[in-house]
Coordinates of C-alpha atoms in Angstrom, one line a residue:
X1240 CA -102.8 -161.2 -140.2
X1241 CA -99.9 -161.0 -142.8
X1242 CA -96.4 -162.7 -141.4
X1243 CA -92.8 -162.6 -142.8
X1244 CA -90.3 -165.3 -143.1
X1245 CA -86.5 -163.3 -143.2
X1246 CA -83.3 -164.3 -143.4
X1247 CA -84.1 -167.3 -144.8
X1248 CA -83.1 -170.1 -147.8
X1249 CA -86.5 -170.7 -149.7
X1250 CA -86.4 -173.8 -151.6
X1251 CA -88.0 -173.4 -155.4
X1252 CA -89.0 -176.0 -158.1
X1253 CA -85.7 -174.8 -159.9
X1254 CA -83.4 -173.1 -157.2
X1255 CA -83.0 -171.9 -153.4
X1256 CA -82.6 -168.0 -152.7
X1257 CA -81.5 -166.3 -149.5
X1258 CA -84.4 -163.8 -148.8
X1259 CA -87.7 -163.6 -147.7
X1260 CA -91.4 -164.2 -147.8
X1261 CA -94.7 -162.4 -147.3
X1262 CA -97.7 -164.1 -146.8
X1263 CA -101.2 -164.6 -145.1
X1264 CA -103.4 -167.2 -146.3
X1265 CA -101.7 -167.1 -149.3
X1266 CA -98.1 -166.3 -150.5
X1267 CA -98.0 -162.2 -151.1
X1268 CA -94.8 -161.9 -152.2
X1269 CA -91.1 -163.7 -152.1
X1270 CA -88.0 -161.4 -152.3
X1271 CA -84.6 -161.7 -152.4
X1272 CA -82.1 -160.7 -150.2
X1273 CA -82.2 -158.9 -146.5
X1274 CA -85.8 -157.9 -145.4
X1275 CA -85.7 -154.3 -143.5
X1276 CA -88.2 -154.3 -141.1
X1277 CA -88.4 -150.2 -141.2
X1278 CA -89.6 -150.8 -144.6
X1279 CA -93.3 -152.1 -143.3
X1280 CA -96.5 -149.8 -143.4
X1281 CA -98.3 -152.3 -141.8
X1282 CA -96.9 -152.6 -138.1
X1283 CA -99.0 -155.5 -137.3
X1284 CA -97.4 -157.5 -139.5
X1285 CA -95.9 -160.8 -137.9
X1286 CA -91.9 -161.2 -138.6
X1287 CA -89.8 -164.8 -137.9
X1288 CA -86.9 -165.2 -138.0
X1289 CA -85.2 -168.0 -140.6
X1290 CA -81.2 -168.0 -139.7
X1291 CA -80.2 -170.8 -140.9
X1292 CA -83.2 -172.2 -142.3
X1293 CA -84.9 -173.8 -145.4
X1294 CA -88.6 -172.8 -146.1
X1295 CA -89.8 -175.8 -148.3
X1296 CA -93.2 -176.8 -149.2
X1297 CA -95.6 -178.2 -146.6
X1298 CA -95.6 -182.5 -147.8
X1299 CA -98.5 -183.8 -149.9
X1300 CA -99.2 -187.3 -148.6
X1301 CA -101.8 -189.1 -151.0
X1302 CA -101.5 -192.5 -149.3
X1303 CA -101.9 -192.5 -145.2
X1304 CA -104.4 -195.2 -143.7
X1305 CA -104.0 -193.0 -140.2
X1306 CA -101.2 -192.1 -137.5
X1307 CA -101.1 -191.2 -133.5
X1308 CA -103.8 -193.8 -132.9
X1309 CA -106.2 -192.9 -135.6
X1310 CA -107.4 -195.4 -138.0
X1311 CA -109.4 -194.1 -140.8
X1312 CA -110.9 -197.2 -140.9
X1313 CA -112.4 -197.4 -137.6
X1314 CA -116.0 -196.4 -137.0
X1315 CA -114.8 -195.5 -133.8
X1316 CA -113.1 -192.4 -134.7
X1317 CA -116.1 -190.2 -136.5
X1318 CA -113.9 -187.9 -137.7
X1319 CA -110.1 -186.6 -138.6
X1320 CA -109.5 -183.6 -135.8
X1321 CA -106.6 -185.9 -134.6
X1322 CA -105.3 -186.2 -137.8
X1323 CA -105.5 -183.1 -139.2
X1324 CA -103.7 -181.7 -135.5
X1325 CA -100.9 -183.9 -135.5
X1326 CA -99.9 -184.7 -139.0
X1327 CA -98.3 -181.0 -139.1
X1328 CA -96.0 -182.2 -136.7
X1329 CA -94.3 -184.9 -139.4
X1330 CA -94.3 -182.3 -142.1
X1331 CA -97.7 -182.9 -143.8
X1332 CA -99.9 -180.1 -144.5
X1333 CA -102.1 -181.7 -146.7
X1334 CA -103.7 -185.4 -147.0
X1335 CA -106.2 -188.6 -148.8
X1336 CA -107.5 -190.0 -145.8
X1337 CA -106.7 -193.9 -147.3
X1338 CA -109.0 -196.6 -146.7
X1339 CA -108.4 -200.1 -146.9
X1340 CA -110.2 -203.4 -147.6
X1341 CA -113.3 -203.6 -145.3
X1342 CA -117.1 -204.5 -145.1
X1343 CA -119.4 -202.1 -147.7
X1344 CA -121.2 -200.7 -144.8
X1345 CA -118.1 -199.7 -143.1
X1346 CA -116.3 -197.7 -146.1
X1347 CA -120.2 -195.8 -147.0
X1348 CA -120.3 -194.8 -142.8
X1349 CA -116.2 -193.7 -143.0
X1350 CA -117.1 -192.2 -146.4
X1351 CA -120.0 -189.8 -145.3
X1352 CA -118.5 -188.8 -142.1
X1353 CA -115.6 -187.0 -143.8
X1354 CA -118.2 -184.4 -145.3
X1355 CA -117.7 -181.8 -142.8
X1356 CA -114.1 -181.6 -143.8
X1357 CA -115.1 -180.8 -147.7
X1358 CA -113.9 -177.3 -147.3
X1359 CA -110.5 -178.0 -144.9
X1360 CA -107.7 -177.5 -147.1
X1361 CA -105.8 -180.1 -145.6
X1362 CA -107.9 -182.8 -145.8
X1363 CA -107.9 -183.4 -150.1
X1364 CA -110.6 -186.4 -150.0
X1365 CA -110.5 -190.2 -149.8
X1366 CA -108.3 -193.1 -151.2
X1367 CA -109.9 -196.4 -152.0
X1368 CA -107.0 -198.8 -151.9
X1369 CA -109.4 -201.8 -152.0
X1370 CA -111.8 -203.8 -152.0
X1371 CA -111.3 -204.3 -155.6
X1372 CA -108.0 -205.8 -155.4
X1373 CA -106.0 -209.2 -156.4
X1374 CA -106.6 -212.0 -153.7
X1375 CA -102.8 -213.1 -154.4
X1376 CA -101.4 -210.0 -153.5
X1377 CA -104.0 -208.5 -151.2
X1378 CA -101.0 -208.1 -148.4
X1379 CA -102.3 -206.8 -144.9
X1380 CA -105.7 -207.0 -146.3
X1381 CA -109.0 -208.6 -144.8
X1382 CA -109.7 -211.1 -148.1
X1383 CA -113.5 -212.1 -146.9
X1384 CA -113.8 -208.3 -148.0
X1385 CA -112.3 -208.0 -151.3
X1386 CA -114.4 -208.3 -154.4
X1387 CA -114.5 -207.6 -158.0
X1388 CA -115.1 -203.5 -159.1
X1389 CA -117.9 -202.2 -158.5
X1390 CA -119.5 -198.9 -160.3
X1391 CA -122.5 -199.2 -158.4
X1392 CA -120.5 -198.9 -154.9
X1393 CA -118.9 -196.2 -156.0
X1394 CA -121.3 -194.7 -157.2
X1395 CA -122.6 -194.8 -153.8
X1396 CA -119.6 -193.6 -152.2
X1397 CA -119.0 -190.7 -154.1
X1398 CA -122.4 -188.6 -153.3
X1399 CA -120.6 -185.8 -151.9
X1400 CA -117.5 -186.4 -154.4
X1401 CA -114.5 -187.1 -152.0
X1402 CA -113.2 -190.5 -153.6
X1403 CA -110.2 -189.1 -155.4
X1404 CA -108.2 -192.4 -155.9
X1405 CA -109.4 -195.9 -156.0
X1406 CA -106.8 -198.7 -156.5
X1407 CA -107.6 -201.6 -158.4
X1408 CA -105.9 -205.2 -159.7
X1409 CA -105.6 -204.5 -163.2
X1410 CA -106.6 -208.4 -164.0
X1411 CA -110.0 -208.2 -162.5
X1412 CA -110.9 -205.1 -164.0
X1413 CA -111.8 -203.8 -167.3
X1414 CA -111.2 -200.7 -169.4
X1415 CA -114.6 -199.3 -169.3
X1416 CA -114.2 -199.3 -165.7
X1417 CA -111.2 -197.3 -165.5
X1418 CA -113.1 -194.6 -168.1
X1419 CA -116.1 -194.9 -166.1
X1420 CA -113.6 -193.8 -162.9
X1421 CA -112.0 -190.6 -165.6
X1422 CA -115.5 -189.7 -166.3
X1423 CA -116.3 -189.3 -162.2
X1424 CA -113.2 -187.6 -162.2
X1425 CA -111.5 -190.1 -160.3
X1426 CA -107.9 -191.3 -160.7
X1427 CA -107.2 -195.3 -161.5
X1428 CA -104.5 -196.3 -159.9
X1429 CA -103.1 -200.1 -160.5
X1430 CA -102.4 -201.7 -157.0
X1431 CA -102.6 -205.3 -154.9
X1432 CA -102.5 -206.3 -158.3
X1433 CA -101.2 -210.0 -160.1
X1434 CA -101.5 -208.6 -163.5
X1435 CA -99.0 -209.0 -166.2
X1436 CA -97.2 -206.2 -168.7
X1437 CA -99.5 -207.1 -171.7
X1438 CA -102.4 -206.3 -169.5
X1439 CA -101.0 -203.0 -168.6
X1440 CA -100.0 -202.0 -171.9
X1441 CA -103.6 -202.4 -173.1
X1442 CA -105.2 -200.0 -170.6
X1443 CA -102.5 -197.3 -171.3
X1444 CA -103.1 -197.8 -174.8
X1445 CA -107.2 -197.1 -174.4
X1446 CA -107.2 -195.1 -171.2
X1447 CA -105.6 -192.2 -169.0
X1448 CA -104.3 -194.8 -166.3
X1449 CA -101.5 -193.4 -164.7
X1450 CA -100.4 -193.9 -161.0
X1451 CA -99.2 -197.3 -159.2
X1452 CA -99.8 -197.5 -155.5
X1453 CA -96.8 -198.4 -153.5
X1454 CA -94.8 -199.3 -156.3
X1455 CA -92.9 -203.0 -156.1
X1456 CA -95.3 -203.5 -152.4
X1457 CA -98.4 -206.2 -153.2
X1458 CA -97.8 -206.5 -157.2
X1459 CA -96.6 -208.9 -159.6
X1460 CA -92.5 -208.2 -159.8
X1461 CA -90.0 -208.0 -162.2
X1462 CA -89.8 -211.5 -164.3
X1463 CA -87.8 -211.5 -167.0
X1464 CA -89.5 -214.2 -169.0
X1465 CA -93.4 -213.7 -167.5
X1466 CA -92.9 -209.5 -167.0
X1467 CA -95.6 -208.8 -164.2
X1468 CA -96.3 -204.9 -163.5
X1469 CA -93.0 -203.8 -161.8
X1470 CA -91.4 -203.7 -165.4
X1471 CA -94.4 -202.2 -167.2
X1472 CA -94.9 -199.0 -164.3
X1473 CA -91.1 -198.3 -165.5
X1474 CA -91.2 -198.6 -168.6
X1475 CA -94.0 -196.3 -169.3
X1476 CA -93.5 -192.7 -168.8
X1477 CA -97.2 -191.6 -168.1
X1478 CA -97.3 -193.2 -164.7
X1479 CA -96.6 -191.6 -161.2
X1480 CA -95.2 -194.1 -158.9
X1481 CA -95.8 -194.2 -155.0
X1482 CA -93.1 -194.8 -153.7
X1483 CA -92.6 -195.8 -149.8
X1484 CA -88.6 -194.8 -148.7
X1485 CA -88.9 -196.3 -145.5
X1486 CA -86.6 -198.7 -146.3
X1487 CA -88.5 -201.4 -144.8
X1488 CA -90.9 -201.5 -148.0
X1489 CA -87.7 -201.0 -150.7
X1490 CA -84.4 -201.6 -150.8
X1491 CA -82.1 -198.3 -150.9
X1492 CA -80.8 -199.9 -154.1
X1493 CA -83.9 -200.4 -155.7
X1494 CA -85.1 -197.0 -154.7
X1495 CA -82.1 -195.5 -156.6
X1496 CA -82.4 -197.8 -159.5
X1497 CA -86.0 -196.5 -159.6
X1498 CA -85.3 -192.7 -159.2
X1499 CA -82.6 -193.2 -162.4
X1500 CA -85.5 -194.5 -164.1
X1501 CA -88.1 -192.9 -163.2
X1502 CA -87.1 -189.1 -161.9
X1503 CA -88.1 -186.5 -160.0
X1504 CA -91.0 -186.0 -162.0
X1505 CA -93.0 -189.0 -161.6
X1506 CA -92.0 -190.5 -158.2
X1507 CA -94.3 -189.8 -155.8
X1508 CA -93.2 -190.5 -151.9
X1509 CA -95.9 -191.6 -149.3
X1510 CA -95.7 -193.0 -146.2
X1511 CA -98.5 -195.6 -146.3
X1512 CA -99.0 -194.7 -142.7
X1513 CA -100.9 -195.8 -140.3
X1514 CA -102.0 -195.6 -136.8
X1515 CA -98.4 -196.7 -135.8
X1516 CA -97.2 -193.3 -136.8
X1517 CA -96.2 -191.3 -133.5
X1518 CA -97.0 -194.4 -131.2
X1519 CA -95.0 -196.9 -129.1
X1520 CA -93.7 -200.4 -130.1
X1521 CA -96.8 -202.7 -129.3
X1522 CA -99.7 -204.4 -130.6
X1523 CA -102.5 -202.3 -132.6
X1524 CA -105.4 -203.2 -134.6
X1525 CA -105.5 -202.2 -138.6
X1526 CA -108.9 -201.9 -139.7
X1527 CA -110.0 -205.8 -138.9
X1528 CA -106.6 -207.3 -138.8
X1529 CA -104.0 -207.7 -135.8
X1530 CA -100.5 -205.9 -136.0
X1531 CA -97.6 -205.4 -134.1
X1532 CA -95.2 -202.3 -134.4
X1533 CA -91.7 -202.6 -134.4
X1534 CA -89.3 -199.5 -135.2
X1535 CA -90.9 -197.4 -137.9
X1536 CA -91.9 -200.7 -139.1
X1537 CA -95.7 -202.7 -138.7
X1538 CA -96.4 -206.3 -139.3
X1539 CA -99.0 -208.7 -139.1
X1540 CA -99.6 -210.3 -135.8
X1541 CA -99.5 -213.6 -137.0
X1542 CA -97.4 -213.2 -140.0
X1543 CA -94.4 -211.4 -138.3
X1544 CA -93.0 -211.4 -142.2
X1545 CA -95.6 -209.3 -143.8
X1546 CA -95.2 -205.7 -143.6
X1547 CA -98.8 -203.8 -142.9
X1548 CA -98.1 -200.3 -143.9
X1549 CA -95.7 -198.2 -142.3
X1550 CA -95.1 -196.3 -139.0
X1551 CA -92.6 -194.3 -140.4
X1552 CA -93.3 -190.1 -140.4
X1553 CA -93.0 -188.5 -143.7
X1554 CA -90.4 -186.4 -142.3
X1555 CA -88.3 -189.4 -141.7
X1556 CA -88.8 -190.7 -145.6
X1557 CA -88.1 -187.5 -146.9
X1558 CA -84.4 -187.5 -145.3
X1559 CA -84.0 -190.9 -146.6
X1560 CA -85.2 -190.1 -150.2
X1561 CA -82.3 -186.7 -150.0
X1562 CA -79.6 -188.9 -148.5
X1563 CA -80.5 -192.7 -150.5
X1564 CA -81.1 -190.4 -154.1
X1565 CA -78.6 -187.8 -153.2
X1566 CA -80.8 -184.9 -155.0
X1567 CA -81.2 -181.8 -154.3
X1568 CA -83.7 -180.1 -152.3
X1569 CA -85.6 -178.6 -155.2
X1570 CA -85.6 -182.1 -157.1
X1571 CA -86.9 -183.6 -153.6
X1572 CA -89.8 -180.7 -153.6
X1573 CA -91.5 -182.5 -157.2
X1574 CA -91.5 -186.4 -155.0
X1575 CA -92.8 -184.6 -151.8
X1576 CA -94.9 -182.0 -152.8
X1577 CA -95.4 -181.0 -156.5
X1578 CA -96.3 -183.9 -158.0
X1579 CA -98.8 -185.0 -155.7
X1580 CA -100.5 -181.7 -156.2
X1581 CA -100.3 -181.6 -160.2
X1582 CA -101.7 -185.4 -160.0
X1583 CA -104.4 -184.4 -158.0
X1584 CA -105.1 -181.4 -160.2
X1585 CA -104.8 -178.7 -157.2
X1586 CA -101.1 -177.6 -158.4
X1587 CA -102.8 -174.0 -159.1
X1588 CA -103.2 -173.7 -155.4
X1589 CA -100.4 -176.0 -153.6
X1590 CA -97.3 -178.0 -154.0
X1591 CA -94.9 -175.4 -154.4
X1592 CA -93.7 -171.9 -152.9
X1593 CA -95.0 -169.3 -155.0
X1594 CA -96.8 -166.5 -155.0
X1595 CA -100.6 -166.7 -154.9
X1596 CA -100.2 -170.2 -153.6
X1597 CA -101.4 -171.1 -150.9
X1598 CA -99.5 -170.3 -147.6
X1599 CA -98.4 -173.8 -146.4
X1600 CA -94.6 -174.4 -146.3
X1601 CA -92.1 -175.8 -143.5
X1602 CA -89.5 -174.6 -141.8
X1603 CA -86.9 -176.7 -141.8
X1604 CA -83.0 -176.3 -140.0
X1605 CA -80.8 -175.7 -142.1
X1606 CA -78.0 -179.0 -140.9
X1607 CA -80.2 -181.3 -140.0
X1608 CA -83.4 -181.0 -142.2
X1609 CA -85.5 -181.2 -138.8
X1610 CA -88.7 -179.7 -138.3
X1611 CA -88.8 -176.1 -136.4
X1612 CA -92.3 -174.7 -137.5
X1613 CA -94.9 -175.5 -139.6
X1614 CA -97.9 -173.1 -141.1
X1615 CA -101.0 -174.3 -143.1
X1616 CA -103.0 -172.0 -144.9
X1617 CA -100.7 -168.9 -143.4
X1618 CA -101.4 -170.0 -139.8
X1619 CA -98.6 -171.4 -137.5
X1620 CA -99.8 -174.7 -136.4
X1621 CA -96.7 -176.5 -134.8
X1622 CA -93.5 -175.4 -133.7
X1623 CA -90.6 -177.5 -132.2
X1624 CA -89.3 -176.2 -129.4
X1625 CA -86.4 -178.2 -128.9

């Protein structure tokens, strides 16, 4: 059934207009100014109303190890339904279901069960952040797991072609491995890494590298005499940088230091979530390790100063990234929503509001920037009625 968005400020890549939107599955049409209603031929058409409303693009979140109890690395949970029925709620529309550090067998199980959700828009595939990762800075990762990269294993993995992103220390890694991942059509992405500038600068110079996972979290930092990676994912233009605005995982000045450096265009915001998302203060397992939620914030149990992802909602680090970069809502669409999509090379059919796109888009009010509906794929699927 087509629906229609009036009265309403619809947030573009370059501008906001006052108008209103057509759409089913897909957007049919966006026109400015007052919609008249005596105007349809179709009376089954659905009408909402937008006072005082933005319409802005549902939120692409590459990086989210689970939320509301689910985590995408427990065998226990077969599949995403949970996921996929309450991540609307927080803004997303669409998601990598992230995976960290954890036995072979585990990951291959996790792996295969997410076949059934090949064809659900929503769910865009799976994010390896580990095992291949830097023993030094594997953070709130199980380090009787990690090893060096492996083709073979992902190979393995990616029968049914739903590894999008694996994350990697640069240092134990070699360039043919990150062509081997461009040649599966996989994106390398440097993360939990010790590695050093030099070593950076040679794989951009002989491959298509170009995405950091959680920039400045679990990577060497910014030494002024033995330049780790911090430095080197700034300096070089190509890369898209994660980029967790929690402000538990960054410091609101090094987030606007960063977004001077790097812009809109290549700062990508994630929430790193997991199952503390939605869920009380208390103790909750992450894949094998014990954590403890605080705030919007998780640590290990028995490291209470070592953060273990976030249980912060994207919602809530998208009104932190407006207030702490102080951008505009169209700038804010390319971190939230645009880039994501154009990394992931599905920009032709999400990321932004436009027509022929696909139907996904919040609602948002107008003072507050809080979430009043939400529809994916055309179809309402939450709405706040507070």
């Amino acid at each position: 059934m087509k629906k229609v968005i009036k009265n309403i400020n619809i947030v573009l890549l370059d501008k906001i207009i006052f108008g209103w939107i057509l759409f089913d599955e897909k957007i049919i049409n966006i026109c400015e100014g007052t919609f008249d209603e005596k105007t349809l031929i179709d009376k089954n058409i659905s009408v909402f109303e937008g006072s005082d409303c933005y319409l802005y693009p549902g939120f692409i979140d590459i990086h989210i190890n689970g939320c509301n109890g689910i985590d995408f690395n427990d065998l226990s949970n077969s599949d995403i339904d949970n996921a996929l029925n309450f991540l609307p709620s927080t803004g997303v529309t669409s998601f990598l279901a992230t995976l960290i550090t954890d036995a072979e067998k585990m990951i291959e199980e996790k792996v295969s069960s997410y076949k059934k959700y090949q064809n659900n828009s929503s769910f865009l595939g799976v994010y390896l952040e580990g095992p291949f990762i830097s023993k030094e800075k594997k953070g709130a990762h199980n380090e009787k797991y990690i090893k060096k990269f492996d083709e073979n294993l992902i190979n393995s993995l990616n029968k049914n072609k739903l590894i999008k992103i694996v994350a990697y220390a640069i240092e134990n890694a070699t360039i043919n491995n990150q062509l081997f991942l461009e040649k599966n059509n996989i994106i390398g992405a440097i993360g939990h890494s010790n590695g050093t500038f030099e070593e950076v600068t040679n794989f951009v110079k002989d491959t298509k590298i170009n995405l950091a996972t959680h920039l400045y979290n679990a990577m060497s930092s910014f030494d002024h005499r033995k330049p780790g990676i911090v430095p080197a994912l700034l300096y070089y233009d190509n890369f898209y940088c994660e980029l967790i605005t929690d402000l538990y995982h960054v410091d609101e000045n090094i987030l606007k230091l960063t977004y001077k450096i790097k812009g809109k265009e290549k700062i990508i915001i994630i929430t790193d979530g997991t199952k503390g998302i939605g869920l009380n203060d208390g103790d909750y397992n992450l894949a094998s390790l014990k954590t403890v939620k605080k705030g919007y914030a998780m640590y290990l149990k028995n490291n209470l100063q070592m953060l273990a992802g976030s249980a912060s909602p994207f919602i809530r680090n998208f009104k932190i990234a407006k207030k702490v970069f102080n951008c505009t809502l169209s700038d804010l669409v390319y971190m939230t929503s645009f880039n994501a999509a154009k990394l992931l090379k599905i920009n032709h059919l999400k990321g932004e509001i436009k027509t022929k796109k696909e139907a996904s888009f919040l609602v948002l009010k107008k003072e507050t920037l809080d979430i009043k509906m939400v529809f994916c794929c055309g179809k309402l699927v939450y709405k706040n009625v507070n």
